[in-house]
Amino acid sequence: MLDAVTLDQLRTFVAAAEEGSFSAAGRKIKRAQSVISHTLANLELQLGVVLFDRSNRYPKLTEAGESLLLDAKAVIDSMDLLKARAHSLAEGLEPELSVAVDVMFPMDTLTAAVGYCKAHFEHTPLRLYVEALGGVTQQVMDGTCRLGIIGSLPLVPDELTVEPLSNIQFATVVSPGHPLAQQPVDITEEELSRHVQLILTDRTTLSSGRNFGVMSPLTWRLADLGAKHAFLKAGFGWGHMPKHIVEKDLADGLLVSLTLQNMPAAAMYLTTKIVYRKEAPPGPAGRAFISQLK
């Protein structure tokens, strides 16, 4: 009998409970009071419980009715969500917005773009991965994510379409107690090579055999940007960092910015790009997301 319960019956049940009378429920959902009474009687028969106490002038929810009202609302909400998502899919909207983003990318910019999509595509869930170097590209290549925001891996496989995005300003930094901080201006590559450089390493094989921004033979390779940030402040070495991540540390004196010989600060930037597989271009939500990033 429970399989015969319909969404219309549940909507009638909720309307009667919220309106406080069968006649008011009828007016709300545009049904005759007799139809409301008949529908609820059938629902009670199918459920095997009494939902309303009808002994007084106005029907009152029984204890069982109070309990099942929450379940009825949950079923209605789920069905409404199902219909909304089905409608979106029929119009070409992606079933989800799946994105892999380079750890270097500014979180404020990412958050603003996600917020826009949440407001305009409320039934499109988000799946987000934060990766470094080849990790972003790998997620797009294997189909885990539809979109990738790359930066720290400048090499892009031919299978992917690339769209330019923005530039991220970088700074070369050390802790105040590091020897390089004693004379932070016009530092030569020879001087840099005498000290440990902290660099971000790739968990994938996509950048195997290639080094990006490595200027010292003495390296500590870290697969986590947070660890690199902490180790820089601890004085374990020097390294390049996105300026938006270390701005507060520089202002508070926890890190010192180095000026490198033959490399002006304006030249220290990372170009970011959007990538996606050629056979799987972004849908409406993905395209809106990209436009907000730009």
PDB file of C-alpha atoms in Angstrom:
ATOM      1  CA  MET A   1       0.000   0.000   0.000  1.00  0.00           C
ATOM      2  CA  LEU A   2       2.857   2.388   0.755  1.00  0.00           C
ATOM      3  CA  ASP A   3       4.057   2.217  -2.858  1.00  0.00           C
ATOM      4  CA  ALA A   4       0.745   3.752  -3.916  1.00  0.00           C
ATOM      5  CA  VAL A   5       1.360   6.944  -1.911  1.00  0.00           C
ATOM      6  CA  THR A   6       1.537   9.861  -4.343  1.00  0.00           C
ATOM      7  CA  LEU A   7       3.259  13.212  -4.269  1.00  0.00           C
ATOM      8  CA  ASP A   8      -0.142  14.868  -4.617  1.00  0.00           C
ATOM      9  CA  GLN A   9      -1.301  13.181  -1.404  1.00  0.00           C
ATOM     10  CA  LEU A  10       1.780  14.385   0.450  1.00  0.00           C
ATOM     11  CA  ARG A  11       1.320  17.946  -0.809  1.00  0.00           C
ATOM     12  CA  THR A  12      -2.308  17.833   0.343  1.00  0.00           C
ATOM     13  CA  PHE A  13      -1.215  16.540   3.759  1.00  0.00           C
ATOM     14  CA  VAL A  14       1.340  19.336   4.164  1.00  0.00           C
ATOM     15  CA  ALA A  15      -1.134  22.000   3.009  1.00  0.00           C
ATOM     16  CA  ALA A  16      -3.788  20.815   5.486  1.00  0.00           C
ATOM     17  CA  ALA A  17      -1.279  20.728   8.342  1.00  0.00           C
ATOM     18  CA  GLU A  18       0.080  24.192   7.582  1.00  0.00           C
ATOM     19  CA  GLU A  19      -3.277  25.853   6.920  1.00  0.00           C
ATOM     20  CA  GLY A  20      -5.022  24.337   9.949  1.00  0.00           C
ATOM     21  CA  SER A  21      -8.196  23.270   8.132  1.00  0.00           C
ATOM     22  CA  PHE A  22      -9.245  21.229   5.124  1.00  0.00           C
ATOM     23  CA  SER A  23     -11.164  24.135   3.605  1.00  0.00           C
ATOM     24  CA  ALA A  24      -8.136  26.446   3.847  1.00  0.00           C
ATOM     25  CA  ALA A  25      -5.943  23.732   2.351  1.00  0.00           C
ATOM     26  CA  GLY A  26      -8.409  23.440  -0.518  1.00  0.00           C
ATOM     27  CA  ARG A  27      -8.188  27.145  -1.205  1.00  0.00           C
ATOM     28  CA  LYS A  28      -4.403  27.037  -1.130  1.00  0.00           C
ATOM     29  CA  ILE A  29      -4.009  24.204  -3.629  1.00  0.00           C
ATOM     30  CA  LYS A  30      -7.244  24.969  -5.497  1.00  0.00           C
ATOM     31  CA  ARG A  31      -9.177  21.819  -4.599  1.00  0.00           C
ATOM     32  CA  ALA A  32     -12.659  21.325  -3.160  1.00  0.00           C
ATOM     33  CA  GLN A  33     -12.825  20.551   0.540  1.00  0.00           C
ATOM     34  CA  SER A  34     -14.429  17.199  -0.237  1.00  0.00           C
ATOM     35  CA  VAL A  35     -11.445  16.300  -2.436  1.00  0.00           C
ATOM     36  CA  ILE A  36      -9.049  17.269   0.376  1.00  0.00           C
ATOM     37  CA  SER A  37     -10.946  15.091   2.864  1.00  0.00           C
ATOM     38  CA  HIS A  38     -11.081  12.149   0.461  1.00  0.00           C
ATOM     39  CA  THR A  39      -7.374  12.453  -0.421  1.00  0.00           C
ATOM     40  CA  LEU A  40      -6.312  12.529   3.230  1.00  0.00           C
ATOM     41  CA  ALA A  41      -8.554   9.626   4.144  1.00  0.00           C
ATOM     42  CA  ASN A  42      -6.955   7.527   1.398  1.00  0.00           C
ATOM     43  CA  LEU A  43      -3.480   8.586   2.541  1.00  0.00           C
ATOM     44  CA  GLU A  44      -4.243   7.532   6.118  1.00  0.00           C
ATOM     45  CA  LEU A  45      -5.529   4.192   4.849  1.00  0.00           C
ATOM     46  CA  GLN A  46      -2.379   3.603   2.809  1.00  0.00           C
ATOM     47  CA  LEU A  47      -0.042   4.643   5.632  1.00  0.00           C
ATOM     48  CA  GLY A  48      -1.982   2.710   8.246  1.00  0.00           C
ATOM     49  CA  VAL A  49      -2.027   5.646  10.707  1.00  0.00           C
ATOM     50  CA  VAL A  50      -4.396   8.483  11.576  1.00  0.00           C
ATOM     51  CA  LEU A  51      -2.830  11.818  10.616  1.00  0.00           C
ATOM     52  CA  PHE A  52      -5.549  14.185  11.888  1.00  0.00           C
ATOM     53  CA  ASP A  53      -7.789  14.231  14.924  1.00  0.00           C
ATOM     54  CA  ARG A  54     -11.158  15.306  13.524  1.00  0.00           C
ATOM     55  CA  SER A  55     -13.096  15.323  16.801  1.00  0.00           C
ATOM     56  CA  ASN A  56     -13.073  19.122  17.110  1.00  0.00           C
ATOM     57  CA  ARG A  57     -14.121  21.917  14.758  1.00  0.00           C
ATOM     58  CA  TYR A  58     -10.678  22.126  13.200  1.00  0.00           C
ATOM     59  CA  PRO A  59      -8.548  19.062  12.430  1.00  0.00           C
ATOM     60  CA  LYS A  60      -5.437  18.707  14.559  1.00  0.00           C
ATOM     61  CA  LEU A  61      -2.360  16.680  13.780  1.00  0.00           C
ATOM     62  CA  THR A  62      -2.030  13.489  15.784  1.00  0.00           C
ATOM     63  CA  GLU A  63       1.325  12.476  17.231  1.00  0.00           C
ATOM     64  CA  ALA A  64       1.858  10.244  14.199  1.00  0.00           C
ATOM     65  CA  GLY A  65       0.864  13.121  11.918  1.00  0.00           C
ATOM     66  CA  GLU A  66       3.387  15.453  13.582  1.00  0.00           C
ATOM     67  CA  SER A  67       6.123  12.912  13.080  1.00  0.00           C
ATOM     68  CA  LEU A  68       5.281  12.091   9.453  1.00  0.00           C
ATOM     69  CA  LEU A  69       4.869  15.761   8.481  1.00  0.00           C
ATOM     70  CA  LEU A  70       8.640  16.278   8.537  1.00  0.00           C
ATOM     71  CA  ASP A  71       9.143  13.213   6.348  1.00  0.00           C
ATOM     72  CA  ALA A  72       6.484  14.375   3.909  1.00  0.00           C
ATOM     73  CA  LYS A  73       8.154  17.774   3.578  1.00  0.00           C
ATOM     74  CA  ALA A  74      11.530  16.100   3.007  1.00  0.00           C
ATOM     75  CA  VAL A  75      10.082  13.926   0.229  1.00  0.00           C
ATOM     76  CA  ILE A  76       8.467  16.953  -1.444  1.00  0.00           C
ATOM     77  CA  ASP A  77      11.699  18.959  -1.220  1.00  0.00           C
ATOM     78  CA  SER A  78      13.680  16.082  -2.715  1.00  0.00           C
ATOM     79  CA  MET A  79      11.217  15.700  -5.567  1.00  0.00           C
ATOM     80  CA  ASP A  80      11.281  19.430  -6.275  1.00  0.00           C
ATOM     81  CA  LEU A  81      15.084  19.290  -6.393  1.00  0.00           C
ATOM     82  CA  LEU A  82      14.953  16.273  -8.715  1.00  0.00           C
ATOM     83  CA  LYS A  83      12.625  18.098 -11.104  1.00  0.00           C
ATOM     84  CA  ALA A  84      14.742  21.260 -11.029  1.00  0.00           C
ATOM     85  CA  ARG A  85      17.919  19.342 -11.820  1.00  0.00           C
ATOM     86  CA  ALA A  86      16.193  17.337 -14.556  1.00  0.00           C
ATOM     87  CA  HIS A  87      14.924  20.574 -16.086  1.00  0.00           C
ATOM     88  CA  SER A  88      18.433  22.035 -15.958  1.00  0.00           C
ATOM     89  CA  LEU A  89      19.924  18.939 -17.588  1.00  0.00           C
ATOM     90  CA  ALA A  90      17.321  19.061 -20.338  1.00  0.00           C
ATOM     91  CA  GLU A  91      18.463  22.609 -21.057  1.00  0.00           C
ATOM     92  CA  GLY A  92      22.119  21.538 -21.222  1.00  0.00           C
ATOM     93  CA  LEU A  93      23.253  22.489 -17.715  1.00  0.00           C
ATOM     94  CA  GLU A  94      26.027  20.326 -16.269  1.00  0.00           C
ATOM     95  CA  PRO A  95      25.025  17.853 -13.522  1.00  0.00           C
ATOM     96  CA  GLU A  96      27.790  19.389 -11.385  1.00  0.00           C
ATOM     97  CA  LEU A  97      30.539  22.006 -11.531  1.00  0.00           C
ATOM     98  CA  SER A  98      33.789  20.067 -11.054  1.00  0.00           C
ATOM     99  CA  VAL A  99      36.965  22.134 -10.841  1.00  0.00           C
ATOM    100  CA  ALA A 100      40.633  21.459 -10.093  1.00  0.00           C
ATOM    101  CA  VAL A 101      42.490  24.615  -9.095  1.00  0.00           C
ATOM    102  CA  ASP A 102      46.177  25.356  -8.717  1.00  0.00           C
ATOM    103  CA  VAL A 103      47.160  25.950  -5.107  1.00  0.00           C
ATOM    104  CA  MET A 104      48.767  29.237  -6.160  1.00  0.00           C
ATOM    105  CA  PHE A 105      45.472  30.736  -7.365  1.00  0.00           C
ATOM    106  CA  PRO A 106      44.002  33.533  -5.176  1.00  0.00           C
ATOM    107  CA  MET A 107      41.281  32.089  -2.962  1.00  0.00           C
ATOM    108  CA  ASP A 108      39.366  35.400  -2.869  1.00  0.00           C
ATOM    109  CA  THR A 109      38.927  35.332  -6.654  1.00  0.00           C
ATOM    110  CA  LEU A 110      37.915  31.672  -6.588  1.00  0.00           C
ATOM    111  CA  THR A 111      35.425  32.260  -3.761  1.00  0.00           C
ATOM    112  CA  ALA A 112      33.783  35.157  -5.615  1.00  0.00           C
ATOM    113  CA  ALA A 113      33.325  33.043  -8.758  1.00  0.00           C
ATOM    114  CA  VAL A 114      31.904  30.122  -6.768  1.00  0.00           C
ATOM    115  CA  GLY A 115      29.554  32.489  -4.943  1.00  0.00           C
ATOM    116  CA  TYR A 116      28.229  33.813  -8.248  1.00  0.00           C
ATOM    117  CA  CYS A 117      27.545  30.289  -9.507  1.00  0.00           C
ATOM    118  CA  LYS A 118      25.889  29.319  -6.228  1.00  0.00           C
ATOM    119  CA  ALA A 119      23.492  32.238  -6.613  1.00  0.00           C
ATOM    120  CA  HIS A 120      22.712  31.682 -10.299  1.00  0.00           C
ATOM    121  CA  PHE A 121      22.956  27.867 -10.540  1.00  0.00           C
ATOM    122  CA  GLU A 122      21.682  26.838  -7.116  1.00  0.00           C
ATOM    123  CA  HIS A 123      20.877  23.262  -8.161  1.00  0.00           C
ATOM    124  CA  THR A 124      24.348  22.600  -9.600  1.00  0.00           C
ATOM    125  CA  PRO A 125      26.594  21.061  -6.927  1.00  0.00           C
ATOM    126  CA  LEU A 126      30.308  21.910  -6.722  1.00  0.00           C
ATOM    127  CA  ARG A 127      33.232  19.496  -6.580  1.00  0.00           C
ATOM    128  CA  LEU A 128      36.565  21.244  -5.990  1.00  0.00           C
ATOM    129  CA  TYR A 129      40.124  19.912  -5.822  1.00  0.00           C
ATOM    130  CA  VAL A 130      43.140  22.046  -4.902  1.00  0.00           C
ATOM    131  CA  GLU A 131      46.322  20.682  -6.475  1.00  0.00           C
ATOM    132  CA  ALA A 132      49.856  21.717  -7.416  1.00  0.00           C
ATOM    133  CA  LEU A 133      51.723  21.527 -10.718  1.00  0.00           C
ATOM    134  CA  GLY A 134      50.565  18.510 -12.744  1.00  0.00           C
ATOM    135  CA  GLY A 135      47.877  17.586 -10.223  1.00  0.00           C
ATOM    136  CA  VAL A 136      45.412  20.025 -11.788  1.00  0.00           C
ATOM    137  CA  THR A 137      46.019  18.843 -15.333  1.00  0.00           C
ATOM    138  CA  GLN A 138      45.816  15.205 -14.263  1.00  0.00           C
ATOM    139  CA  GLN A 139      42.353  15.709 -12.735  1.00  0.00           C
ATOM    140  CA  VAL A 140      41.084  17.146 -16.035  1.00  0.00           C
ATOM    141  CA  MET A 141      42.835  14.570 -18.200  1.00  0.00           C
ATOM    142  CA  ASP A 142      41.349  11.605 -16.357  1.00  0.00           C
ATOM    143  CA  GLY A 143      37.854  13.128 -16.311  1.00  0.00           C
ATOM    144  CA  THR A 144      37.642  13.684 -12.555  1.00  0.00           C
ATOM    145  CA  CYS A 145      37.127  17.406 -13.160  1.00  0.00           C
ATOM    146  CA  ARG A 146      35.669  19.194 -16.147  1.00  0.00           C
ATOM    147  CA  LEU A 147      37.627  22.407 -15.592  1.00  0.00           C
ATOM    148  CA  GLY A 148      41.150  23.116 -14.414  1.00  0.00           C
ATOM    149  CA  ILE A 149      42.836  26.343 -13.325  1.00  0.00           C
ATOM    150  CA  ILE A 150      46.529  25.823 -13.999  1.00  0.00           C
ATOM    151  CA  GLY A 151      49.505  28.029 -13.281  1.00  0.00           C
ATOM    152  CA  SER A 152      52.503  26.338 -11.760  1.00  0.00           C
ATOM    153  CA  LEU A 153      52.683  23.781 -14.594  1.00  0.00           C
ATOM    154  CA  PRO A 154      53.132  25.770 -17.820  1.00  0.00           C
ATOM    155  CA  LEU A 155      53.047  22.677 -20.043  1.00  0.00           C
ATOM    156  CA  VAL A 156      49.608  21.743 -21.394  1.00  0.00           C
ATOM    157  CA  PRO A 157      48.856  18.441 -23.197  1.00  0.00           C
ATOM    158  CA  ASP A 158      47.441  18.728 -26.717  1.00  0.00           C
ATOM    159  CA  GLU A 159      44.203  17.048 -25.622  1.00  0.00           C
ATOM    160  CA  LEU A 160      43.218  20.137 -23.660  1.00  0.00           C
ATOM    161  CA  THR A 161      41.794  23.490 -24.755  1.00  0.00           C
ATOM    162  CA  VAL A 162      43.450  26.485 -23.089  1.00  0.00           C
ATOM    163  CA  GLU A 163      41.986  29.897 -22.283  1.00  0.00           C
ATOM    164  CA  PRO A 164      44.103  32.691 -20.754  1.00  0.00           C
ATOM    165  CA  LEU A 165      43.063  33.865 -17.316  1.00  0.00           C
ATOM    166  CA  SER A 166      45.246  36.227 -15.274  1.00  0.00           C
ATOM    167  CA  ASN A 167      48.694  36.793 -13.838  1.00  0.00           C
ATOM    168  CA  ILE A 168      49.703  36.124 -10.228  1.00  0.00           C
ATOM    169  CA  GLN A 169      52.434  38.336  -8.765  1.00  0.00           C
ATOM    170  CA  PHE A 170      55.263  36.484  -7.018  1.00  0.00           C
ATOM    171  CA  ALA A 171      57.850  37.448  -4.426  1.00  0.00           C
ATOM    172  CA  THR A 172      61.121  35.818  -3.393  1.00  0.00           C
ATOM    173  CA  VAL A 173      61.147  35.622   0.390  1.00  0.00           C
ATOM    174  CA  VAL A 174      63.101  34.452   3.443  1.00  0.00           C
ATOM    175  CA  SER A 175      62.694  34.766   7.180  1.00  0.00           C
ATOM    176  CA  PRO A 176      64.291  37.829   8.876  1.00  0.00           C
ATOM    177  CA  GLY A 177      66.883  35.599  10.538  1.00  0.00           C
ATOM    178  CA  HIS A 178      68.090  34.017   7.295  1.00  0.00           C
ATOM    179  CA  PRO A 179      71.574  35.094   6.035  1.00  0.00           C
ATOM    180  CA  LEU A 180      70.055  36.347   2.756  1.00  0.00           C
ATOM    181  CA  ALA A 181      67.862  38.777   4.710  1.00  0.00           C
ATOM    182  CA  GLN A 182      70.921  40.699   5.912  1.00  0.00           C
ATOM    183  CA  GLN A 183      71.430  42.171   2.436  1.00  0.00           C
ATOM    184  CA  PRO A 184      68.132  41.585   0.595  1.00  0.00           C
ATOM    185  CA  VAL A 185      68.839  43.823  -2.447  1.00  0.00           C
ATOM    186  CA  ASP A 186      70.490  42.918  -5.744  1.00  0.00           C
ATOM    187  CA  ILE A 187      71.204  39.307  -4.817  1.00  0.00           C
ATOM    188  CA  THR A 188      73.112  37.308  -7.434  1.00  0.00           C
ATOM    189  CA  GLU A 189      72.320  33.786  -8.569  1.00  0.00           C
ATOM    190  CA  GLU A 190      75.718  32.753  -7.222  1.00  0.00           C
ATOM    191  CA  GLU A 191      74.703  33.931  -3.748  1.00  0.00           C
ATOM    192  CA  LEU A 192      71.318  32.209  -4.015  1.00  0.00           C
ATOM    193  CA  SER A 193      72.987  28.940  -4.979  1.00  0.00           C
ATOM    194  CA  ARG A 194      74.782  28.802  -1.622  1.00  0.00           C
ATOM    195  CA  HIS A 195      71.508  28.452   0.246  1.00  0.00           C
ATOM    196  CA  VAL A 196      68.700  25.884   0.350  1.00  0.00           C
ATOM    197  CA  GLN A 197      65.792  26.733  -1.959  1.00  0.00           C
ATOM    198  CA  LEU A 198      62.369  25.487  -0.927  1.00  0.00           C
ATOM    199  CA  ILE A 199      60.394  24.443  -3.981  1.00  0.00           C
ATOM    200  CA  LEU A 200      56.981  22.928  -4.653  1.00  0.00           C
ATOM    201  CA  THR A 201      57.222  19.459  -6.139  1.00  0.00           C
ATOM    202  CA  ASP A 202      54.808  17.537  -8.351  1.00  0.00           C
ATOM    203  CA  ARG A 203      52.874  14.489  -7.126  1.00  0.00           C
ATOM    204  CA  THR A 204      52.325  13.454 -10.756  1.00  0.00           C
ATOM    205  CA  THR A 205      54.755  12.546 -13.537  1.00  0.00           C
ATOM    206  CA  LEU A 206      53.574  15.348 -15.857  1.00  0.00           C
ATOM    207  CA  SER A 207      56.543  17.583 -15.018  1.00  0.00           C
ATOM    208  CA  SER A 208      59.070  14.761 -14.626  1.00  0.00           C
ATOM    209  CA  GLY A 209      62.577  15.893 -15.560  1.00  0.00           C
ATOM    210  CA  ARG A 210      61.655  19.590 -15.601  1.00  0.00           C
ATOM    211  CA  ASN A 211      62.309  22.281 -13.023  1.00  0.00           C
ATOM    212  CA  PHE A 212      60.452  25.577 -12.813  1.00  0.00           C
ATOM    213  CA  GLY A 213      62.051  28.543 -11.031  1.00  0.00           C
ATOM    214  CA  VAL A 214      64.819  26.442  -9.475  1.00  0.00           C
ATOM    215  CA  MET A 215      67.950  28.589  -8.977  1.00  0.00           C
ATOM    216  CA  SER A 216      69.949  26.601  -6.428  1.00  0.00           C
ATOM    217  CA  PRO A 217      71.464  23.102  -6.465  1.00  0.00           C
ATOM    218  CA  LEU A 218      70.495  22.852  -2.792  1.00  0.00           C
ATOM    219  CA  THR A 219      66.765  22.110  -2.747  1.00  0.00           C
ATOM    220  CA  TRP A 220      64.098  20.876  -0.395  1.00  0.00           C
ATOM    221  CA  ARG A 221      61.143  19.590  -2.393  1.00  0.00           C
ATOM    222  CA  LEU A 222      57.747  19.892  -0.739  1.00  0.00           C
ATOM    223  CA  ALA A 223      54.438  18.639  -2.109  1.00  0.00           C
ATOM    224  CA  ASP A 224      52.389  21.053   0.029  1.00  0.00           C
ATOM    225  CA  LEU A 225      52.346  24.851  -0.312  1.00  0.00           C
ATOM    226  CA  GLY A 226      51.340  25.263   3.331  1.00  0.00           C
ATOM    227  CA  ALA A 227      54.442  23.349   4.424  1.00  0.00           C
ATOM    228  CA  LYS A 228      56.616  25.490   2.163  1.00  0.00           C
ATOM    229  CA  HIS A 229      55.102  28.639   3.634  1.00  0.00           C
ATOM    230  CA  ALA A 230      55.727  27.428   7.197  1.00  0.00           C
ATOM    231  CA  PHE A 231      59.290  26.331   6.424  1.00  0.00           C
ATOM    232  CA  LEU A 232      60.084  29.711   4.873  1.00  0.00           C
ATOM    233  CA  LYS A 233      58.944  31.478   8.043  1.00  0.00           C
ATOM    234  CA  ALA A 234      60.977  29.004  10.099  1.00  0.00           C
ATOM    235  CA  GLY A 235      64.140  30.019   8.212  1.00  0.00           C
ATOM    236  CA  PHE A 236      64.811  26.644   6.584  1.00  0.00           C
ATOM    237  CA  GLY A 237      65.518  28.232   3.199  1.00  0.00           C
ATOM    238  CA  TRP A 238      64.418  30.807   0.630  1.00  0.00           C
ATOM    239  CA  GLY A 239      61.780  30.488  -2.053  1.00  0.00           C
ATOM    240  CA  HIS A 240      59.287  32.031  -4.444  1.00  0.00           C
ATOM    241  CA  MET A 241      55.717  32.518  -3.147  1.00  0.00           C
ATOM    242  CA  PRO A 242      52.508  34.080  -4.505  1.00  0.00           C
ATOM    243  CA  LYS A 243      52.498  37.637  -3.194  1.00  0.00           C
ATOM    244  CA  HIS A 244      48.856  37.457  -2.049  1.00  0.00           C
ATOM    245  CA  ILE A 245      49.775  34.593   0.293  1.00  0.00           C
ATOM    246  CA  VAL A 246      52.768  36.305   1.945  1.00  0.00           C
ATOM    247  CA  GLU A 247      51.612  39.957   1.939  1.00  0.00           C
ATOM    248  CA  LYS A 248      50.601  39.894   5.602  1.00  0.00           C
ATOM    249  CA  ASP A 249      53.833  38.131   6.603  1.00  0.00           C
ATOM    250  CA  LEU A 250      55.848  40.814   4.788  1.00  0.00           C
ATOM    251  CA  ALA A 251      53.847  43.580   6.470  1.00  0.00           C
ATOM    252  CA  ASP A 252      54.246  41.957   9.904  1.00  0.00           C
ATOM    253  CA  GLY A 253      57.974  41.364   9.434  1.00  0.00           C
ATOM    254  CA  LEU A 254      57.659  37.579   9.517  1.00  0.00           C
ATOM    255  CA  LEU A 255      59.172  37.359   6.021  1.00  0.00           C
ATOM    256  CA  VAL A 256      61.541  39.588   4.043  1.00  0.00           C
ATOM    257  CA  SER A 257      61.270  40.176   0.292  1.00  0.00           C
ATOM    258  CA  LEU A 258      64.446  39.675  -1.725  1.00  0.00           C
ATOM    259  CA  THR A 259      65.362  41.653  -4.845  1.00  0.00           C
ATOM    260  CA  LEU A 260      67.243  39.481  -7.331  1.00  0.00           C
ATOM    261  CA  GLN A 261      69.887  40.808  -9.665  1.00  0.00           C
ATOM    262  CA  ASN A 262      68.715  40.988 -13.313  1.00  0.00           C
ATOM    263  CA  MET A 263      65.161  40.092 -12.263  1.00  0.00           C
ATOM    264  CA  PRO A 264      62.902  43.065 -11.443  1.00  0.00           C
ATOM    265  CA  ALA A 265      59.909  42.445  -9.185  1.00  0.00           C
ATOM    266  CA  ALA A 266      57.532  43.217 -12.069  1.00  0.00           C
ATOM    267  CA  ALA A 267      58.893  40.191 -13.948  1.00  0.00           C
ATOM    268  CA  MET A 268      58.048  37.846 -11.082  1.00  0.00           C
ATOM    269  CA  TYR A 269      54.614  36.578 -12.075  1.00  0.00           C
ATOM    270  CA  LEU A 270      52.796  33.388 -12.953  1.00  0.00           C
ATOM    271  CA  THR A 271      50.326  33.211 -15.844  1.00  0.00           C
ATOM    272  CA  THR A 272      47.186  31.231 -15.044  1.00  0.00           C
ATOM    273  CA  LYS A 273      44.930  29.512 -17.570  1.00  0.00           C
ATOM    274  CA  ILE A 274      41.656  27.618 -17.763  1.00  0.00           C
ATOM    275  CA  VAL A 275      41.891  24.164 -19.337  1.00  0.00           C
ATOM    276  CA  TYR A 276      39.296  21.580 -20.306  1.00  0.00           C
ATOM    277  CA  ARG A 277      39.152  18.535 -22.538  1.00  0.00           C
ATOM    278  CA  LYS A 278      38.360  19.364 -26.147  1.00  0.00           C
ATOM    279  CA  GLU A 279      35.529  16.831 -26.261  1.00  0.00           C
ATOM    280  CA  ALA A 280      33.996  18.136 -23.025  1.00  0.00           C
ATOM    281  CA  PRO A 281      33.736  21.938 -23.144  1.00  0.00           C
ATOM    282  CA  PRO A 282      32.127  23.788 -20.215  1.00  0.00           C
ATOM    283  CA  GLY A 283      28.352  24.078 -20.057  1.00  0.00           C
ATOM    284  CA  PRO A 284      26.372  27.112 -18.878  1.00  0.00           C
ATOM    285  CA  ALA A 285      27.537  26.870 -15.238  1.00  0.00           C
ATOM    286  CA  GLY A 286      31.158  26.283 -16.225  1.00  0.00           C
ATOM    287  CA  ARG A 287      31.106  29.147 -18.706  1.00  0.00           C
ATOM    288  CA  ALA A 288      29.631  31.492 -16.087  1.00  0.00           C
ATOM    289  CA  PHE A 289      32.294  30.358 -13.626  1.00  0.00           C
ATOM    290  CA  ILE A 290      35.062  31.117 -16.133  1.00  0.00           C
ATOM    291  CA  SER A 291      33.635  34.558 -16.928  1.00  0.00           C
ATOM    292  CA  GLN A 292      33.675  35.451 -13.234  1.00  0.00           C
ATOM    293  CA  LEU A 293      37.302  34.334 -12.873  1.00  0.00           C
ATOM    294  CA  LYS A 294      38.247  36.597 -15.771  1.00  0.00           C
TER     295      LYS A 294
END
